[in-house]
Short mmCIF file of C-alpha atoms in Angstrom, two decimals:
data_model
loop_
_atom_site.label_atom_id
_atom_site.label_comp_id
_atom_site.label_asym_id
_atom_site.label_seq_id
_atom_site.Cartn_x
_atom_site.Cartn_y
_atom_site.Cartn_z
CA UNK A 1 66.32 118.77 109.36
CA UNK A 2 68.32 120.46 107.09
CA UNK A 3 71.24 120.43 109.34
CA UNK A 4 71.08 116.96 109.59
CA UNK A 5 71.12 116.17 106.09
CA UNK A 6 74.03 118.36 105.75
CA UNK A 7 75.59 116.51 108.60
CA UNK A 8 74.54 112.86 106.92
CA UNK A 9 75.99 114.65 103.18
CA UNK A 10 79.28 115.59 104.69
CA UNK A 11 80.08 112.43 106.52
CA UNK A 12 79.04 110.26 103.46
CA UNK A 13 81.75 112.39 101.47
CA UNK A 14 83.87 112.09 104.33
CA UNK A 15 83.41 108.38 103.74
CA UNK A 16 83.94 108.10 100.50
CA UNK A 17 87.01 109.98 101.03
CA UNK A 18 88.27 107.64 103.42
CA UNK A 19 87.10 104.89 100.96
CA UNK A 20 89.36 106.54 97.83
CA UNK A 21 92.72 106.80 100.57
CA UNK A 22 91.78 103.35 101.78
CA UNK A 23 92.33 102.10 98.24
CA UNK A 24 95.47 103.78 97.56
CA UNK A 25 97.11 102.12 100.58
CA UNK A 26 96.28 98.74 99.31
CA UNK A 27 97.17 99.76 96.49
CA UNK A 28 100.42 101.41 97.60
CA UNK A 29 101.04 97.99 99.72
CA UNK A 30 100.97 95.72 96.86
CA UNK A 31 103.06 97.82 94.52
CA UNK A 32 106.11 97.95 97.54
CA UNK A 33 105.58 94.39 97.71
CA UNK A 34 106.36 92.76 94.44
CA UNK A 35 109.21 95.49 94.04
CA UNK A 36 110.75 94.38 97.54
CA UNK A 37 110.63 90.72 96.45
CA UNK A 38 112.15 91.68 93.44
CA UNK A 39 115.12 93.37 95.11
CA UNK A 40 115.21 89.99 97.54
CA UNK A 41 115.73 88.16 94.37
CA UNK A 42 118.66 90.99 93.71
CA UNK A 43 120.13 89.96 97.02
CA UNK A 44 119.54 85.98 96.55
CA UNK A 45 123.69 85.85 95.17
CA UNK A 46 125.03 87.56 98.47
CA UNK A 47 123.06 85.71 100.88
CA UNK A 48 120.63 83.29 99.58
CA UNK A 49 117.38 82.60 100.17
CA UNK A 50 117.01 81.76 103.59
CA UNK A 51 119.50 84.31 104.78
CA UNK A 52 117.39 87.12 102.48
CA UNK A 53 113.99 85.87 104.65
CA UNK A 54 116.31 85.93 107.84
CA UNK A 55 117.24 89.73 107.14
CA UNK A 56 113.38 90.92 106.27
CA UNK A 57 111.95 88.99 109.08
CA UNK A 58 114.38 90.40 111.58
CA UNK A 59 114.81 93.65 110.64
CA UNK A 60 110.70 93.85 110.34
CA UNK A 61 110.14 92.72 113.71
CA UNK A 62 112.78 95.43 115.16
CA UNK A 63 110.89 98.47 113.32
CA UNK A 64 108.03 97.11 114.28
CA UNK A 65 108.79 96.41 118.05
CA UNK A 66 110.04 99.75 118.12
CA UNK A 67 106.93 101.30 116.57
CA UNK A 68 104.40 100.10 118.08
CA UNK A 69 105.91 98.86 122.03
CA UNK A 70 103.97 96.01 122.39
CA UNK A 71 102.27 95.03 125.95
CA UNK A 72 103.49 91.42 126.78
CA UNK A 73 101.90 91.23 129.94
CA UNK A 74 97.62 90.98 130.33
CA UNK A 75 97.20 88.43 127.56
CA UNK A 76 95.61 85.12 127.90
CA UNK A 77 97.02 81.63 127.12
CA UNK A 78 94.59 81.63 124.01
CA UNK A 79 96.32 85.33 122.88
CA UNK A 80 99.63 84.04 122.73
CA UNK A 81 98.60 80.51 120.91
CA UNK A 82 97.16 82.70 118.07
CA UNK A 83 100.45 85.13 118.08
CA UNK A 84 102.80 81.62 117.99
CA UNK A 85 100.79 80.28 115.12
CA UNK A 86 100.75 83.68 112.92
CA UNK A 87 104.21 83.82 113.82
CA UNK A 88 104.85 80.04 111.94
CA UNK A 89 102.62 81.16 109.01
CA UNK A 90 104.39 84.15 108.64
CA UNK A 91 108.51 82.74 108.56
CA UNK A 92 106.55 79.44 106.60
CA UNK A 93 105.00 81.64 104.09
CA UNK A 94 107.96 84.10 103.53
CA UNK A 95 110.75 80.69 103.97
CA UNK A 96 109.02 79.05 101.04
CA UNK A 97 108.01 82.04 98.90
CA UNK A 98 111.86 83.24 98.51
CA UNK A 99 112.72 79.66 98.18
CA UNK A 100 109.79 79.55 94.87
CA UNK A 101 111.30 82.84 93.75
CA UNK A 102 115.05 81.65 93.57
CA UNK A 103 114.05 79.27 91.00
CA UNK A 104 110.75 80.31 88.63
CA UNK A 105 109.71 84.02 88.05
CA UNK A 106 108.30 86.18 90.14
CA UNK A 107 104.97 86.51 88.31
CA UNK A 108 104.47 82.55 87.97
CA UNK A 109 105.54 82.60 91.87
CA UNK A 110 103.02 84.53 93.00
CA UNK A 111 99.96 83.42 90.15
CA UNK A 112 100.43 80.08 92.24
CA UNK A 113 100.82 81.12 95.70
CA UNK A 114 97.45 82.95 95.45
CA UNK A 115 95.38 79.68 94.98
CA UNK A 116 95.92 79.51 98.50
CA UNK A 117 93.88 82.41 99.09
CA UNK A 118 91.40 82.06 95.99
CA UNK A 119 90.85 78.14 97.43
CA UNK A 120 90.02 79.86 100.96
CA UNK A 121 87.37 82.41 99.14
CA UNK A 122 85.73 79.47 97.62
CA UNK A 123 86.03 77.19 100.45
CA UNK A 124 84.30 79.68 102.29
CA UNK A 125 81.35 80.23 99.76
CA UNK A 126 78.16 78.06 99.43
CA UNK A 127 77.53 79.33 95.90
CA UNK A 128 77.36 76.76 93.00
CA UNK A 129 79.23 79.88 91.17
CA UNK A 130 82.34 79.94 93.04
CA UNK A 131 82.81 75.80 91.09
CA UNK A 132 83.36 77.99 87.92
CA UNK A 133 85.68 80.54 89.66
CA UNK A 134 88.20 78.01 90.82
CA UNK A 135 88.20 76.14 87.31
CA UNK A 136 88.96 79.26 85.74
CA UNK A 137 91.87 79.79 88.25
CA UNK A 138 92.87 76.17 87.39
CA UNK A 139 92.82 76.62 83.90
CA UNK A 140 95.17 79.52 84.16
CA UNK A 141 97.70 77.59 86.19
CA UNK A 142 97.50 74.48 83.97
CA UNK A 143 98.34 77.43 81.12
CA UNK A 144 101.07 78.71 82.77
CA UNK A 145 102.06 75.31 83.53
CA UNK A 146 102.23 73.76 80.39
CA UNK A 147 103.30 77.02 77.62
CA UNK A 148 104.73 79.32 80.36
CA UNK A 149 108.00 80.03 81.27
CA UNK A 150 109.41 77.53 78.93
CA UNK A 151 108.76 74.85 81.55
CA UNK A 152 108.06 75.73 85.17
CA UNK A 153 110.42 74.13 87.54
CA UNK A 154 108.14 71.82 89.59
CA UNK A 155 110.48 72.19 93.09
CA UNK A 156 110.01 75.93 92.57
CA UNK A 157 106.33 75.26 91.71
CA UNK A 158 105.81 73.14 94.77
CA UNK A 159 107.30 75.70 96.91
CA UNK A 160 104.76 78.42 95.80
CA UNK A 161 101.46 76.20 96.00
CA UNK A 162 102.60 75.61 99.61
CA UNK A 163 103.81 79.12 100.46
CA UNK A 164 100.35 79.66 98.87
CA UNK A 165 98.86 77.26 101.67
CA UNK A 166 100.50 79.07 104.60
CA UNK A 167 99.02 82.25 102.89
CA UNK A 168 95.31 81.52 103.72
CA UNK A 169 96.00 80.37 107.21
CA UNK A 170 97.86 83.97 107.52
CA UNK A 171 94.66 85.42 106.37
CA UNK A 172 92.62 83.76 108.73
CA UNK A 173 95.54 84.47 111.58
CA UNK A 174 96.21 87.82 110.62
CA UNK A 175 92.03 88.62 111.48
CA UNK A 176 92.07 86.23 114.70
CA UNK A 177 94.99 88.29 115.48
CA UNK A 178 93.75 91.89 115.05
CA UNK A 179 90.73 90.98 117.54
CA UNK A 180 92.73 90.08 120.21
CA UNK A 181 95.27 92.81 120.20
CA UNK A 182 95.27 96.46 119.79
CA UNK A 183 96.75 98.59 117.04
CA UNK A 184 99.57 96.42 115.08
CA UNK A 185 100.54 95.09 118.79
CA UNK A 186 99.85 91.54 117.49
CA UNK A 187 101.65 91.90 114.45
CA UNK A 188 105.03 93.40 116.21
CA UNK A 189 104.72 90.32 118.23
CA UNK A 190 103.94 87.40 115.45
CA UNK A 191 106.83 89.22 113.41
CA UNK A 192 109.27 88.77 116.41
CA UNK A 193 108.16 84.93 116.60
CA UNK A 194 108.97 84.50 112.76
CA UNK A 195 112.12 86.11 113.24
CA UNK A 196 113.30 84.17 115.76
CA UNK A 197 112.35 81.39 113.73
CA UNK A 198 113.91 81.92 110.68
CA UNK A 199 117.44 83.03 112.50
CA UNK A 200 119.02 80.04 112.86
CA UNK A 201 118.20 78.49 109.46
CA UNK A 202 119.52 82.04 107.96
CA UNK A 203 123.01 81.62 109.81
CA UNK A 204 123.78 78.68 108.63
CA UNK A 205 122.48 79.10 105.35
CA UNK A 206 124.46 82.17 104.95
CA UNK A 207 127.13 82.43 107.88
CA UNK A 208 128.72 85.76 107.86
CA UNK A 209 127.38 87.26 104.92
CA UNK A 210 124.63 88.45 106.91
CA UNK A 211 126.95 90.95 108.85
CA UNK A 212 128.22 92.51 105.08
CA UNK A 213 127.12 95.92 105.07
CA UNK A 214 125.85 95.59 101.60
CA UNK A 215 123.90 93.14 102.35
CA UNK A 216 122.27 94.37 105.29
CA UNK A 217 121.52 97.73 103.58
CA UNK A 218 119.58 96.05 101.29
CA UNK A 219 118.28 93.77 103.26
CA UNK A 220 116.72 96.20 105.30
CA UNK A 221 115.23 97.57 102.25
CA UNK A 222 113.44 94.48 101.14
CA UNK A 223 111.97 94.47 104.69
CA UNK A 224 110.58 97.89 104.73
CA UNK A 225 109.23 97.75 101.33
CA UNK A 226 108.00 93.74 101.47
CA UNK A 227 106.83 93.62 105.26
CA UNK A 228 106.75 96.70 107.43
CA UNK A 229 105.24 99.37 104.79
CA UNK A 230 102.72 97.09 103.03
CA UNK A 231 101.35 94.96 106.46
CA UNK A 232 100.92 98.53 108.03
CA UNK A 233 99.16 99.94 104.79
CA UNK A 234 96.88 96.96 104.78
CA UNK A 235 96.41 97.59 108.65
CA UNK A 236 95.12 101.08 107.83
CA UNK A 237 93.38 100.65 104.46
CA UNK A 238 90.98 97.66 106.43
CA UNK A 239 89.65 100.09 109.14
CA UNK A 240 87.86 101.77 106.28
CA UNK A 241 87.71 99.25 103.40
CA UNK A 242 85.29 96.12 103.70
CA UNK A 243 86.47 92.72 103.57
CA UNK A 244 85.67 92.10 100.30
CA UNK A 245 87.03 95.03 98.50
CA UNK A 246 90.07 94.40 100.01
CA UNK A 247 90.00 90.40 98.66
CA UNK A 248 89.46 92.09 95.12
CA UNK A 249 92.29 94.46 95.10
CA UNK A 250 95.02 91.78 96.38
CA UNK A 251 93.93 90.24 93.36
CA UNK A 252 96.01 92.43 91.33
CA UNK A 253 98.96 90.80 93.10
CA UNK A 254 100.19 88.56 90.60
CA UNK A 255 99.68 91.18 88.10
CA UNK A 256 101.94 93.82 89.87
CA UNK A 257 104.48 91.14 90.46
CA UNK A 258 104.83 90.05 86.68
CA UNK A 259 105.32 93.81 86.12
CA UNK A 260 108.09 94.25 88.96
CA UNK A 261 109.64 90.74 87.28
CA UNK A 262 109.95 92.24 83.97
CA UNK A 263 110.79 96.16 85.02
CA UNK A 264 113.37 94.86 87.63
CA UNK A 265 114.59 91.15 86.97
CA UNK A 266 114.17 91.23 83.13
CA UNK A 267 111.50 88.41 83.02
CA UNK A 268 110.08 88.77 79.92
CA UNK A 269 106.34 87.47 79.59
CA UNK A 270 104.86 86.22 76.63
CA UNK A 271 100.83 85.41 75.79
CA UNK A 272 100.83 82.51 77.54
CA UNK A 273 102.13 83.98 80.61
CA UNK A 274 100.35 86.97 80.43
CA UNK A 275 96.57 84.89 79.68
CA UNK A 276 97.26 83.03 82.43
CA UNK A 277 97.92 85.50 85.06
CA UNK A 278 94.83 87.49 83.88
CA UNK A 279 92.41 84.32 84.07
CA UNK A 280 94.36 83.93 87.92
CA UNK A 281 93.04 87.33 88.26
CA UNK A 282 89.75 87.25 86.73
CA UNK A 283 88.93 83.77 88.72
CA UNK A 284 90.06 85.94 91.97
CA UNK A 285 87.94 88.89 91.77
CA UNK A 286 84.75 86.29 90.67
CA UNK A 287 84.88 84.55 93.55
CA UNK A 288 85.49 87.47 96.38
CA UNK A 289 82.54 89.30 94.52
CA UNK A 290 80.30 86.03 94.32
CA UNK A 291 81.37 85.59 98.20
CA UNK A 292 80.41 89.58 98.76
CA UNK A 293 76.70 88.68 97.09
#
């Protein structure tokens, strides 16, 4: 008996453990980021915004094909579908993020790209609760709408509420995705699709700056620290960390990318800015708690 207690102590520590690590990767994930889309924004003068995607999405999906050798053979018509349509999400999402970032801040980019994913926790809960979650999330927008920023630009806007859009159907992909294939096999794979997506709209947007060694250097920077170390971190942290807990702590995103913004890009933040990020926040971890319940 005793034995087995001590068994049942040491794996719950051994648990909690792997609980504590779990949470640095997110964390860890989220911080390398918001810094690797500040860098992108860095790179935005040498090959602009589509050819910055062009270089993150390609050089991610060669690291990644490399790393993990994907199978292509044994999969079923249905397999590939969901690959080819995390593959669109993913050079959609990333196409129109970059394109938000070129023209508002980094922290207003990303306070309105995650409604898409708030709007998908509430969707997806039946409580009357989650109602006062998204009007709090609302509220913050209209805030950083209206004082923020000394006026948002509303193309830059637009681009982030739909980048925002593509970001819950990733969710929803990325977890379709990681039943059907083994290890990060689906993700090498999806990553190669968005690549090959987003290559010819990068040449011609850019043309031969993409072959500038400067260029490439960093953009193979901003894809390790924006796609290959924080989708892999993620990858890890969810074998150990529910659902939910994961939801909360990717609601720190905006938060870390207002800091990156102002550490790396300069972009001050005043009240305004700063209140409504935190009620983004706030409205974020509400719902993916009330959802938990």
């Amino acid at each position: 008996m005793l034995t087995a207690e001590a068994g049942a102590a040491g794996a719950g520590a051994a648990g909690a453990r792997g609980r504590i690590g779990s949470v640095a990767l997110v964390i860890g994930g989220i911080v390398s980021l918001q810094f690797g889309s500040s860098v992108a924004v860095l790179l935005f003068p040498r090959a602009g915004a589509l050819g910055v995607v062009t270089l993150r999405l390609v050089v991610a999906s060669l690291v990644l094909l490399i790393a993990c050798r994907p199978k292509v053979r044994g999969h079923s018509r249905g397999d590939w579908g969901t690959v080819l349509a995390f593959g669109v999400a993913l050079a959609g999402m990333n196409s129109l993020f970059y394109q938000a970032i070129d023209r508002i801040p980094l922290g207003a980019a990303v306070t309105l790209e995650f409604l898409g994913p708030l709007i998908l926790s509430v969707a997806t809960s039946r409580r009357l609760l989650s109602l006062v979650w998204a009007a709090l999330a609302f509220g913050g927008v209209a805030l950083l709408g209206r004082e923020g920023f000394d006026g948002l630009n509303l193309v830059g806007a637009g681009f982030a509420l739909a980048a925002g859009g593509l970001w819950a159907a990733y969710i929803l992909l990325s977890a379709r995705t990681g039943q059907r294939f083994p290890q990060a096999d689906g993700l090498a794979l999806a990553m190669t699709v968005a690549a090959l997506l987003s290559l010819p709209l990068g040449v011609f947007s850019a043309g031969g700056a993409l072959l500038d060694p400067v260029t490439l250097g960093l953009g193979a920077a901003v894809a390790l620290m924006s796609s290959v170390l924080p989708y892999t971190l993620e990858l890890l942290a969810l074998r150990k960390l529910p659902a939910s807990g994961f939801a909360v702590m990717m609601s720190l995103e905006p938060a870390a990318a207002a800091t990156a913004g102002f550490l790396v890009l300069s972009q001050a933040l005043g009240w305004p800015e700063i209140v409504a990020i935190g009620l983004v926040v706030a409205a974020s971890v509400g719902a993916v708690r009330s959802s938990a319940r």
